[in-house]
């Protein structure tokens, strides 16, 4: 009987260790879905993007801590901006007073082009050099800084913020980087930017053909 009791106790002990729900598992699931969403959105895989975003939001709503949800909404807004879609980030704005995060507010200000000097310290480190140059209106340096950002999605956000300050070579550099990752939505946006700034009818025609091919369902 003693041996049986010990065996049962051991089984329950290992069962509780193996199958107990990990704290903040929802946060990890949400974060993973955000990564999938980011890649799918920029790659124009809209079905996967919508599904992953929905899952990320659903998981973020598993907690009364709304910072993860606010982060997702800001990320969604930033990705829209990165491909030329104007966005006021209203979803984040509706949560702003419930989250009260200096870091999120700083990023919110950056992507809306309203960043101020005192907010720089609250930005993620990989944005600070770009944002500093942007504030100084040193666009040549800002371009160098954005091209040096390791995370491509972040570099695309920064490039979109100063798209009118980029020259031909920097636009090509941004588009080439997007091409490496197969970010078709970003490629199309930058092709159209190059077309808008081109004075060559031949180049404009070639760009139009490229866009037509990339957007074709065939």
JSON list of C-alpha atoms in Angstrom, two decimals:
[
{"chain": "A", "resi": 1, "resn": "UNK", "atom": "CA", "xyz": [0.00, 0.00, 0.00]},
{"chain": "A", "resi": 2, "resn": "UNK", "atom": "CA", "xyz": [2.82, 2.37, 0.88]},
{"chain": "A", "resi": 3, "resn": "UNK", "atom": "CA", "xyz": [4.49, 1.72, -2.48]},
{"chain": "A", "resi": 4, "resn": "UNK", "atom": "CA", "xyz": [1.21, 2.32, -4.34]},
{"chain": "A", "resi": 5, "resn": "UNK", "atom": "CA", "xyz": [0.64, 5.57, -2.44]},
{"chain": "A", "resi": 6, "resn": "UNK", "atom": "CA", "xyz": [4.15, 6.76, -3.27]},
{"chain": "A", "resi": 7, "resn": "UNK", "atom": "CA", "xyz": [3.64, 5.87, -6.93]},
{"chain": "A", "resi": 8, "resn": "UNK", "atom": "CA", "xyz": [0.36, 7.80, -7.11]},
{"chain": "A", "resi": 9, "resn": "UNK", "atom": "CA", "xyz": [1.99, 10.83, -5.41]},
{"chain": "A", "resi": 10, "resn": "UNK", "atom": "CA", "xyz": [4.87, 10.72, -7.89]},
{"chain": "A", "resi": 11, "resn": "UNK", "atom": "CA", "xyz": [2.49, 10.55, -10.87]},
{"chain": "A", "resi": 12, "resn": "UNK", "atom": "CA", "xyz": [0.54, 13.57, -9.65]},
{"chain": "A", "resi": 13, "resn": "UNK", "atom": "CA", "xyz": [3.76, 15.49, -8.97]},
{"chain": "A", "resi": 14, "resn": "UNK", "atom": "CA", "xyz": [5.08, 14.98, -12.49]},
{"chain": "A", "resi": 15, "resn": "UNK", "atom": "CA", "xyz": [1.66, 15.58, -13.99]},
{"chain": "A", "resi": 16, "resn": "UNK", "atom": "CA", "xyz": [1.44, 18.97, -12.32]},
{"chain": "A", "resi": 17, "resn": "UNK", "atom": "CA", "xyz": [4.95, 19.87, -13.49]},
{"chain": "A", "resi": 18, "resn": "UNK", "atom": "CA", "xyz": [4.37, 18.74, -17.07]},
{"chain": "A", "resi": 19, "resn": "UNK", "atom": "CA", "xyz": [0.89, 19.98, -17.75]},
{"chain": "A", "resi": 20, "resn": "UNK", "atom": "CA", "xyz": [0.48, 23.04, -15.56]},
{"chain": "A", "resi": 21, "resn": "UNK", "atom": "CA", "xyz": [-0.21, 26.19, -17.53]},
{"chain": "A", "resi": 22, "resn": "UNK", "atom": "CA", "xyz": [2.81, 28.47, -17.60]},
{"chain": "A", "resi": 23, "resn": "UNK", "atom": "CA", "xyz": [2.29, 32.03, -16.38]},
{"chain": "A", "resi": 24, "resn": "UNK", "atom": "CA", "xyz": [2.15, 34.54, -19.22]},
{"chain": "A", "resi": 25, "resn": "UNK", "atom": "CA", "xyz": [1.86, 31.81, -21.87]},
{"chain": "A", "resi": 26, "resn": "UNK", "atom": "CA", "xyz": [-0.66, 34.12, -23.56]},
{"chain": "A", "resi": 27, "resn": "UNK", "atom": "CA", "xyz": [2.06, 36.75, -23.91]},
{"chain": "A", "resi": 28, "resn": "UNK", "atom": "CA", "xyz": [4.41, 34.35, -25.67]},
{"chain": "A", "resi": 29, "resn": "UNK", "atom": "CA", "xyz": [1.67, 33.19, -28.05]},
{"chain": "A", "resi": 30, "resn": "UNK", "atom": "CA", "xyz": [0.73, 36.79, -28.79]},
{"chain": "A", "resi": 31, "resn": "UNK", "atom": "CA", "xyz": [4.35, 37.74, -29.49]},
{"chain": "A", "resi": 32, "resn": "UNK", "atom": "CA", "xyz": [4.84, 34.79, -31.85]},
{"chain": "A", "resi": 33, "resn": "UNK", "atom": "CA", "xyz": [1.71, 35.70, -33.78]},
{"chain": "A", "resi": 34, "resn": "UNK", "atom": "CA", "xyz": [2.87, 39.31, -34.10]},
{"chain": "A", "resi": 35, "resn": "UNK", "atom": "CA", "xyz": [6.09, 38.11, -35.73]},
{"chain": "A", "resi": 36, "resn": "UNK", "atom": "CA", "xyz": [4.13, 35.99, -38.19]},
{"chain": "A", "resi": 37, "resn": "UNK", "atom": "CA", "xyz": [1.76, 38.88, -38.88]},
{"chain": "A", "resi": 38, "resn": "UNK", "atom": "CA", "xyz": [4.62, 41.32, -39.56]},
{"chain": "A", "resi": 39, "resn": "UNK", "atom": "CA", "xyz": [6.28, 39.04, -42.10]},
{"chain": "A", "resi": 40, "resn": "UNK", "atom": "CA", "xyz": [2.99, 38.06, -43.74]},
{"chain": "A", "resi": 41, "resn": "UNK", "atom": "CA", "xyz": [1.72, 41.64, -43.97]},
{"chain": "A", "resi": 42, "resn": "UNK", "atom": "CA", "xyz": [4.88, 42.97, -45.60]},
{"chain": "A", "resi": 43, "resn": "UNK", "atom": "CA", "xyz": [4.93, 39.96, -47.92]},
{"chain": "A", "resi": 44, "resn": "UNK", "atom": "CA", "xyz": [1.30, 40.58, -48.98]},
{"chain": "A", "resi": 45, "resn": "UNK", "atom": "CA", "xyz": [0.15, 37.24, -47.57]},
{"chain": "A", "resi": 46, "resn": "UNK", "atom": "CA", "xyz": [-3.06, 38.84, -46.43]},
{"chain": "A", "resi": 47, "resn": "UNK", "atom": "CA", "xyz": [-4.93, 35.74, -45.25]},
{"chain": "A", "resi": 48, "resn": "UNK", "atom": "CA", "xyz": [-2.09, 34.73, -42.93]},
{"chain": "A", "resi": 49, "resn": "UNK", "atom": "CA", "xyz": [-1.59, 38.33, -41.83]},
{"chain": "A", "resi": 50, "resn": "UNK", "atom": "CA", "xyz": [-5.23, 38.80, -40.82]},
{"chain": "A", "resi": 51, "resn": "UNK", "atom": "CA", "xyz": [-5.37, 35.46, -39.03]},
{"chain": "A", "resi": 52, "resn": "UNK", "atom": "CA", "xyz": [-2.13, 36.03, -37.11]},
{"chain": "A", "resi": 53, "resn": "UNK", "atom": "CA", "xyz": [-3.10, 39.56, -36.10]},
{"chain": "A", "resi": 54, "resn": "UNK", "atom": "CA", "xyz": [-6.46, 38.32, -34.87]},
{"chain": "A", "resi": 55, "resn": "UNK", "atom": "CA", "xyz": [-4.79, 35.58, -32.80]},
{"chain": "A", "resi": 56, "resn": "UNK", "atom": "CA", "xyz": [-2.26, 38.03, -31.38]},
{"chain": "A", "resi": 57, "resn": "UNK", "atom": "CA", "xyz": [-5.01, 40.42, -30.29]},
{"chain": "A", "resi": 58, "resn": "UNK", "atom": "CA", "xyz": [-7.08, 37.57, -28.84]},
{"chain": "A", "resi": 59, "resn": "UNK", "atom": "CA", "xyz": [-4.13, 36.35, -26.76]},
{"chain": "A", "resi": 60, "resn": "UNK", "atom": "CA", "xyz": [-3.25, 39.87, -25.63]},
{"chain": "A", "resi": 61, "resn": "UNK", "atom": "CA", "xyz": [-6.78, 40.23, -24.30]},
{"chain": "A", "resi": 62, "resn": "UNK", "atom": "CA", "xyz": [-6.19, 37.35, -21.88]},
{"chain": "A", "resi": 63, "resn": "UNK", "atom": "CA", "xyz": [-4.82, 39.82, -19.33]},
{"chain": "A", "resi": 64, "resn": "UNK", "atom": "CA", "xyz": [-5.93, 43.07, -17.74]},
{"chain": "A", "resi": 65, "resn": "UNK", "atom": "CA", "xyz": [-2.45, 44.43, -18.51]},
{"chain": "A", "resi": 66, "resn": "UNK", "atom": "CA", "xyz": [-3.20, 46.18, -21.79]},
{"chain": "A", "resi": 67, "resn": "UNK", "atom": "CA", "xyz": [0.41, 47.05, -22.66]},
{"chain": "A", "resi": 68, "resn": "UNK", "atom": "CA", "xyz": [0.76, 44.03, -24.97]},
{"chain": "A", "resi": 69, "resn": "UNK", "atom": "CA", "xyz": [-2.46, 44.91, -26.75]},
{"chain": "A", "resi": 70, "resn": "UNK", "atom": "CA", "xyz": [-1.36, 48.54, -27.07]},
{"chain": "A", "resi": 71, "resn": "UNK", "atom": "CA", "xyz": [1.98, 47.37, -28.50]},
{"chain": "A", "resi": 72, "resn": "UNK", "atom": "CA", "xyz": [0.18, 45.27, -31.10]},
{"chain": "A", "resi": 73, "resn": "UNK", "atom": "CA", "xyz": [-2.01, 48.21, -32.13]},
{"chain": "A", "resi": 74, "resn": "UNK", "atom": "CA", "xyz": [1.05, 50.44, -32.48]},
{"chain": "A", "resi": 75, "resn": "UNK", "atom": "CA", "xyz": [2.83, 47.78, -34.52]},
{"chain": "A", "resi": 76, "resn": "UNK", "atom": "CA", "xyz": [-0.17, 47.47, -36.82]},
{"chain": "A", "resi": 77, "resn": "UNK", "atom": "CA", "xyz": [-0.20, 51.25, -37.28]},
{"chain": "A", "resi": 78, "resn": "UNK", "atom": "CA", "xyz": [3.55, 51.39, -37.92]},
{"chain": "A", "resi": 79, "resn": "UNK", "atom": "CA", "xyz": [3.38, 48.69, -40.58]},
{"chain": "A", "resi": 80, "resn": "UNK", "atom": "CA", "xyz": [0.65, 50.61, -42.39]},
{"chain": "A", "resi": 81, "resn": "UNK", "atom": "CA", "xyz": [2.82, 53.72, -42.30]},
{"chain": "A", "resi": 82, "resn": "UNK", "atom": "CA", "xyz": [5.82, 51.75, -43.56]},
{"chain": "A", "resi": 83, "resn": "UNK", "atom": "CA", "xyz": [4.00, 51.05, -46.83]},
{"chain": "A", "resi": 84, "resn": "UNK", "atom": "CA", "xyz": [2.56, 54.53, -47.28]},
{"chain": "A", "resi": 85, "resn": "UNK", "atom": "CA", "xyz": [-0.85, 54.07, -45.65]},
{"chain": "A", "resi": 86, "resn": "UNK", "atom": "CA", "xyz": [-1.71, 57.12, -43.55]},
{"chain": "A", "resi": 87, "resn": "UNK", "atom": "CA", "xyz": [-2.75, 56.11, -40.06]},
{"chain": "A", "resi": 88, "resn": "UNK", "atom": "CA", "xyz": [-3.53, 58.10, -36.91]},
{"chain": "A", "resi": 89, "resn": "UNK", "atom": "CA", "xyz": [-3.07, 55.03, -34.68]},
{"chain": "A", "resi": 90, "resn": "UNK", "atom": "CA", "xyz": [-6.53, 55.53, -33.18]},
{"chain": "A", "resi": 91, "resn": "UNK", "atom": "CA", "xyz": [-6.62, 52.03, -31.68]},
{"chain": "A", "resi": 92, "resn": "UNK", "atom": "CA", "xyz": [-3.58, 52.85, -29.57]},
{"chain": "A", "resi": 93, "resn": "UNK", "atom": "CA", "xyz": [-4.87, 56.33, -28.75]},
{"chain": "A", "resi": 94, "resn": "UNK", "atom": "CA", "xyz": [-8.02, 54.77, -27.28]},
{"chain": "A", "resi": 95, "resn": "UNK", "atom": "CA", "xyz": [-5.89, 52.75, -24.84]},
{"chain": "A", "resi": 96, "resn": "UNK", "atom": "CA", "xyz": [-3.23, 55.35, -24.12]},
{"chain": "A", "resi": 97, "resn": "UNK", "atom": "CA", "xyz": [-4.60, 56.54, -20.79]},
{"chain": "A", "resi": 98, "resn": "UNK", "atom": "CA", "xyz": [-5.09, 52.95, -19.59]},
{"chain": "A", "resi": 99, "resn": "UNK", "atom": "CA", "xyz": [-1.51, 51.93, -20.35]},
{"chain": "A", "resi": 100, "resn": "UNK", "atom": "CA", "xyz": [0.53, 55.05, -19.51]},
{"chain": "A", "resi": 101, "resn": "UNK", "atom": "CA", "xyz": [3.83, 53.87, -20.98]},
{"chain": "A", "resi": 102, "resn": "UNK", "atom": "CA", "xyz": [6.62, 56.37, -21.73]},
{"chain": "A", "resi": 103, "resn": "UNK", "atom": "CA", "xyz": [8.23, 53.95, -24.22]},
{"chain": "A", "resi": 104, "resn": "UNK", "atom": "CA", "xyz": [5.01, 53.32, -26.14]},
{"chain": "A", "resi": 105, "resn": "UNK", "atom": "CA", "xyz": [4.15, 57.02, -26.11]},
{"chain": "A", "resi": 106, "resn": "UNK", "atom": "CA", "xyz": [7.60, 57.84, -27.49]},
{"chain": "A", "resi": 107, "resn": "UNK", "atom": "CA", "xyz": [7.18, 55.36, -30.34]},
{"chain": "A", "resi": 108, "resn": "UNK", "atom": "CA", "xyz": [3.67, 56.65, -30.98]},
{"chain": "A", "resi": 109, "resn": "UNK", "atom": "CA", "xyz": [5.09, 60.17, -31.27]},
{"chain": "A", "resi": 110, "resn": "UNK", "atom": "CA", "xyz": [7.86, 59.01, -33.59]},
{"chain": "A", "resi": 111, "resn": "UNK", "atom": "CA", "xyz": [5.64, 57.29, -36.13]},
{"chain": "A", "resi": 112, "resn": "UNK", "atom": "CA", "xyz": [3.30, 60.29, -36.12]},
{"chain": "A", "resi": 113, "resn": "UNK", "atom": "CA", "xyz": [6.30, 62.61, -36.67]},
{"chain": "A", "resi": 114, "resn": "UNK", "atom": "CA", "xyz": [5.71, 64.37, -33.34]},
{"chain": "A", "resi": 115, "resn": "UNK", "atom": "CA", "xyz": [8.68, 63.07, -31.35]},
{"chain": "A", "resi": 116, "resn": "UNK", "atom": "CA", "xyz": [10.35, 65.58, -29.00]},
{"chain": "A", "resi": 117, "resn": "UNK", "atom": "CA", "xyz": [13.84, 65.53, -27.55]},
{"chain": "A", "resi": 118, "resn": "UNK", "atom": "CA", "xyz": [12.87, 64.40, -24.04]},
{"chain": "A", "resi": 119, "resn": "UNK", "atom": "CA", "xyz": [11.21, 61.29, -25.49]},
{"chain": "A", "resi": 120, "resn": "UNK", "atom": "CA", "xyz": [14.34, 60.00, -27.24]},
{"chain": "A", "resi": 121, "resn": "UNK", "atom": "CA", "xyz": [15.56, 58.13, -24.17]},
{"chain": "A", "resi": 122, "resn": "UNK", "atom": "CA", "xyz": [12.34, 56.11, -24.07]},
{"chain": "A", "resi": 123, "resn": "UNK", "atom": "CA", "xyz": [12.58, 54.85, -27.64]},
{"chain": "A", "resi": 124, "resn": "UNK", "atom": "CA", "xyz": [13.89, 51.34, -28.38]},
{"chain": "A", "resi": 125, "resn": "UNK", "atom": "CA", "xyz": [17.66, 51.65, -28.81]},
{"chain": "A", "resi": 126, "resn": "UNK", "atom": "CA", "xyz": [17.67, 50.86, -32.52]},
{"chain": "A", "resi": 127, "resn": "UNK", "atom": "CA", "xyz": [15.48, 53.89, -33.24]},
{"chain": "A", "resi": 128, "resn": "UNK", "atom": "CA", "xyz": [17.34, 56.49, -31.16]},
{"chain": "A", "resi": 129, "resn": "UNK", "atom": "CA", "xyz": [20.11, 57.41, -33.60]},
{"chain": "A", "resi": 130, "resn": "UNK", "atom": "CA", "xyz": [17.64, 57.81, -36.45]},
{"chain": "A", "resi": 131, "resn": "UNK", "atom": "CA", "xyz": [15.20, 59.81, -34.31]},
{"chain": "A", "resi": 132, "resn": "UNK", "atom": "CA", "xyz": [17.98, 62.09, -33.08]},
{"chain": "A", "resi": 133, "resn": "UNK", "atom": "CA", "xyz": [19.05, 62.93, -36.63]},
{"chain": "A", "resi": 134, "resn": "UNK", "atom": "CA", "xyz": [15.42, 63.29, -37.66]},
{"chain": "A", "resi": 135, "resn": "UNK", "atom": "CA", "xyz": [14.81, 65.85, -34.92]},
{"chain": "A", "resi": 136, "resn": "UNK", "atom": "CA", "xyz": [17.85, 67.81, -36.06]},
{"chain": "A", "resi": 137, "resn": "UNK", "atom": "CA", "xyz": [16.59, 67.60, -39.66]},
{"chain": "A", "resi": 138, "resn": "UNK", "atom": "CA", "xyz": [19.90, 66.03, -40.56]},
{"chain": "A", "resi": 139, "resn": "UNK", "atom": "CA", "xyz": [18.28, 63.79, -43.15]},
{"chain": "A", "resi": 140, "resn": "UNK", "atom": "CA", "xyz": [21.53, 62.59, -44.69]},
{"chain": "A", "resi": 141, "resn": "UNK", "atom": "CA", "xyz": [22.57, 61.18, -41.32]},
{"chain": "A", "resi": 142, "resn": "UNK", "atom": "CA", "xyz": [19.04, 59.89, -40.67]},
{"chain": "A", "resi": 143, "resn": "UNK", "atom": "CA", "xyz": [19.20, 57.90, -43.93]},
{"chain": "A", "resi": 144, "resn": "UNK", "atom": "CA", "xyz": [22.52, 56.36, -42.87]},
{"chain": "A", "resi": 145, "resn": "UNK", "atom": "CA", "xyz": [21.06, 55.47, -39.48]},
{"chain": "A", "resi": 146, "resn": "UNK", "atom": "CA", "xyz": [17.91, 53.85, -40.86]},
{"chain": "A", "resi": 147, "resn": "UNK", "atom": "CA", "xyz": [19.89, 51.74, -43.33]},
{"chain": "A", "resi": 148, "resn": "UNK", "atom": "CA", "xyz": [22.01, 50.53, -40.40]},
{"chain": "A", "resi": 149, "resn": "UNK", "atom": "CA", "xyz": [18.98, 49.31, -38.42]},
{"chain": "A", "resi": 150, "resn": "UNK", "atom": "CA", "xyz": [19.19, 45.52, -38.22]},
{"chain": "A", "resi": 151, "resn": "UNK", "atom": "CA", "xyz": [15.45, 44.82, -38.14]},
{"chain": "A", "resi": 152, "resn": "UNK", "atom": "CA", "xyz": [14.15, 45.37, -41.66]},
{"chain": "A", "resi": 153, "resn": "UNK", "atom": "CA", "xyz": [10.57, 46.17, -40.66]},
{"chain": "A", "resi": 154, "resn": "UNK", "atom": "CA", "xyz": [11.89, 48.95, -38.38]},
{"chain": "A", "resi": 155, "resn": "UNK", "atom": "CA", "xyz": [14.10, 50.30, -41.16]},
{"chain": "A", "resi": 156, "resn": "UNK", "atom": "CA", "xyz": [11.09, 50.40, -43.48]},
{"chain": "A", "resi": 157, "resn": "UNK", "atom": "CA", "xyz": [9.11, 52.40, -40.92]},
{"chain": "A", "resi": 158, "resn": "UNK", "atom": "CA", "xyz": [11.90, 54.96, -40.61]},
{"chain": "A", "resi": 159, "resn": "UNK", "atom": "CA", "xyz": [12.34, 55.20, -44.37]},
{"chain": "A", "resi": 160, "resn": "UNK", "atom": "CA", "xyz": [8.64, 55.91, -44.82]},
{"chain": "A", "resi": 161, "resn": "UNK", "atom": "CA", "xyz": [8.78, 58.68, -42.23]},
{"chain": "A", "resi": 162, "resn": "UNK", "atom": "CA", "xyz": [11.32, 60.59, -44.31]},
{"chain": "A", "resi": 163, "resn": "UNK", "atom": "CA", "xyz": [10.38, 59.27, -47.75]},
{"chain": "A", "resi": 164, "resn": "UNK", "atom": "CA", "xyz": [10.40, 62.75, -49.33]},
{"chain": "A", "resi": 165, "resn": "UNK", "atom": "CA", "xyz": [13.95, 63.35, -48.11]},
{"chain": "A", "resi": 166, "resn": "UNK", "atom": "CA", "xyz": [15.40, 60.22, -49.69]},
{"chain": "A", "resi": 167, "resn": "UNK", "atom": "CA", "xyz": [17.39, 60.40, -52.90]},
{"chain": "A", "resi": 168, "resn": "UNK", "atom": "CA", "xyz": [17.38, 57.87, -55.73]},
{"chain": "A", "resi": 169, "resn": "UNK", "atom": "CA", "xyz": [20.16, 55.69, -54.33]},
{"chain": "A", "resi": 170, "resn": "UNK", "atom": "CA", "xyz": [18.65, 55.51, -50.85]},
{"chain": "A", "resi": 171, "resn": "UNK", "atom": "CA", "xyz": [15.24, 54.58, -52.25]},
{"chain": "A", "resi": 172, "resn": "UNK", "atom": "CA", "xyz": [16.90, 51.84, -54.25]},
{"chain": "A", "resi": 173, "resn": "UNK", "atom": "CA", "xyz": [18.74, 50.65, -51.13]},
{"chain": "A", "resi": 174, "resn": "UNK", "atom": "CA", "xyz": [15.51, 50.46, -49.15]},
{"chain": "A", "resi": 175, "resn": "UNK", "atom": "CA", "xyz": [13.72, 48.62, -51.96]},
{"chain": "A", "resi": 176, "resn": "UNK", "atom": "CA", "xyz": [16.61, 46.19, -52.40]},
{"chain": "A", "resi": 177, "resn": "UNK", "atom": "CA", "xyz": [16.49, 45.35, -48.71]},
{"chain": "A", "resi": 178, "resn": "UNK", "atom": "CA", "xyz": [12.75, 44.74, -48.90]},
{"chain": "A", "resi": 179, "resn": "UNK", "atom": "CA", "xyz": [13.35, 42.51, -51.93]},
{"chain": "A", "resi": 180, "resn": "UNK", "atom": "CA", "xyz": [15.82, 40.34, -50.03]},
{"chain": "A", "resi": 181, "resn": "UNK", "atom": "CA", "xyz": [13.06, 39.43, -47.58]},
{"chain": "A", "resi": 182, "resn": "UNK", "atom": "CA", "xyz": [10.33, 39.13, -50.20]},
{"chain": "A", "resi": 183, "resn": "UNK", "atom": "CA", "xyz": [8.37, 42.03, -48.72]},
{"chain": "A", "resi": 184, "resn": "UNK", "atom": "CA", "xyz": [6.22, 42.60, -51.81]},
{"chain": "A", "resi": 185, "resn": "UNK", "atom": "CA", "xyz": [3.90, 45.16, -50.23]},
{"chain": "A", "resi": 186, "resn": "UNK", "atom": "CA", "xyz": [6.92, 47.33, -49.33]},
{"chain": "A", "resi": 187, "resn": "UNK", "atom": "CA", "xyz": [8.52, 46.79, -52.74]},
{"chain": "A", "resi": 188, "resn": "UNK", "atom": "CA", "xyz": [5.41, 48.02, -54.54]},
{"chain": "A", "resi": 189, "resn": "UNK", "atom": "CA", "xyz": [5.26, 51.08, -52.31]},
{"chain": "A", "resi": 190, "resn": "UNK", "atom": "CA", "xyz": [8.88, 51.98, -53.02]},
{"chain": "A", "resi": 191, "resn": "UNK", "atom": "CA", "xyz": [8.52, 51.31, -56.73]},
{"chain": "A", "resi": 192, "resn": "UNK", "atom": "CA", "xyz": [5.69, 53.85, -56.77]},
{"chain": "A", "resi": 193, "resn": "UNK", "atom": "CA", "xyz": [7.84, 56.29, -54.80]},
{"chain": "A", "resi": 194, "resn": "UNK", "atom": "CA", "xyz": [10.61, 55.93, -57.38]},
{"chain": "A", "resi": 195, "resn": "UNK", "atom": "CA", "xyz": [8.08, 56.43, -60.16]},
{"chain": "A", "resi": 196, "resn": "UNK", "atom": "CA", "xyz": [6.78, 59.59, -58.50]},
{"chain": "A", "resi": 197, "resn": "UNK", "atom": "CA", "xyz": [10.25, 61.09, -58.25]},
{"chain": "A", "resi": 198, "resn": "UNK", "atom": "CA", "xyz": [11.47, 59.98, -61.67]},
{"chain": "A", "resi": 199, "resn": "UNK", "atom": "CA", "xyz": [11.73, 62.37, -64.60]},
{"chain": "A", "resi": 200, "resn": "UNK", "atom": "CA", "xyz": [12.47, 59.65, -67.13]},
{"chain": "A", "resi": 201, "resn": "UNK", "atom": "CA", "xyz": [9.47, 58.50, -69.15]},
{"chain": "A", "resi": 202, "resn": "UNK", "atom": "CA", "xyz": [11.31, 55.26, -69.94]},
{"chain": "A", "resi": 203, "resn": "UNK", "atom": "CA", "xyz": [11.95, 54.52, -66.28]},
{"chain": "A", "resi": 204, "resn": "UNK", "atom": "CA", "xyz": [8.36, 55.42, -65.33]},
{"chain": "A", "resi": 205, "resn": "UNK", "atom": "CA", "xyz": [7.08, 53.00, -67.96]},
{"chain": "A", "resi": 206, "resn": "UNK", "atom": "CA", "xyz": [9.33, 50.20, -66.69]},
{"chain": "A", "resi": 207, "resn": "UNK", "atom": "CA", "xyz": [8.20, 50.77, -63.11]},
{"chain": "A", "resi": 208, "resn": "UNK", "atom": "CA", "xyz": [4.55, 50.66, -64.18]},
{"chain": "A", "resi": 209, "resn": "UNK", "atom": "CA", "xyz": [5.18, 47.31, -65.85]},
{"chain": "A", "resi": 210, "resn": "UNK", "atom": "CA", "xyz": [6.93, 45.95, -62.78]},
{"chain": "A", "resi": 211, "resn": "UNK", "atom": "CA", "xyz": [4.06, 47.00, -60.50]},
{"chain": "A", "resi": 212, "resn": "UNK", "atom": "CA", "xyz": [1.56, 45.45, -62.92]},
{"chain": "A", "resi": 213, "resn": "UNK", "atom": "CA", "xyz": [3.47, 42.16, -62.91]},
{"chain": "A", "resi": 214, "resn": "UNK", "atom": "CA", "xyz": [3.83, 42.09, -59.11]},
{"chain": "A", "resi": 215, "resn": "UNK", "atom": "CA", "xyz": [0.14, 42.83, -58.56]},
{"chain": "A", "resi": 216, "resn": "UNK", "atom": "CA", "xyz": [-1.10, 40.45, -61.24]},
{"chain": "A", "resi": 217, "resn": "UNK", "atom": "CA", "xyz": [-2.86, 37.28, -60.05]},
{"chain": "A", "resi": 218, "resn": "UNK", "atom": "CA", "xyz": [-1.34, 35.27, -62.89]}
]
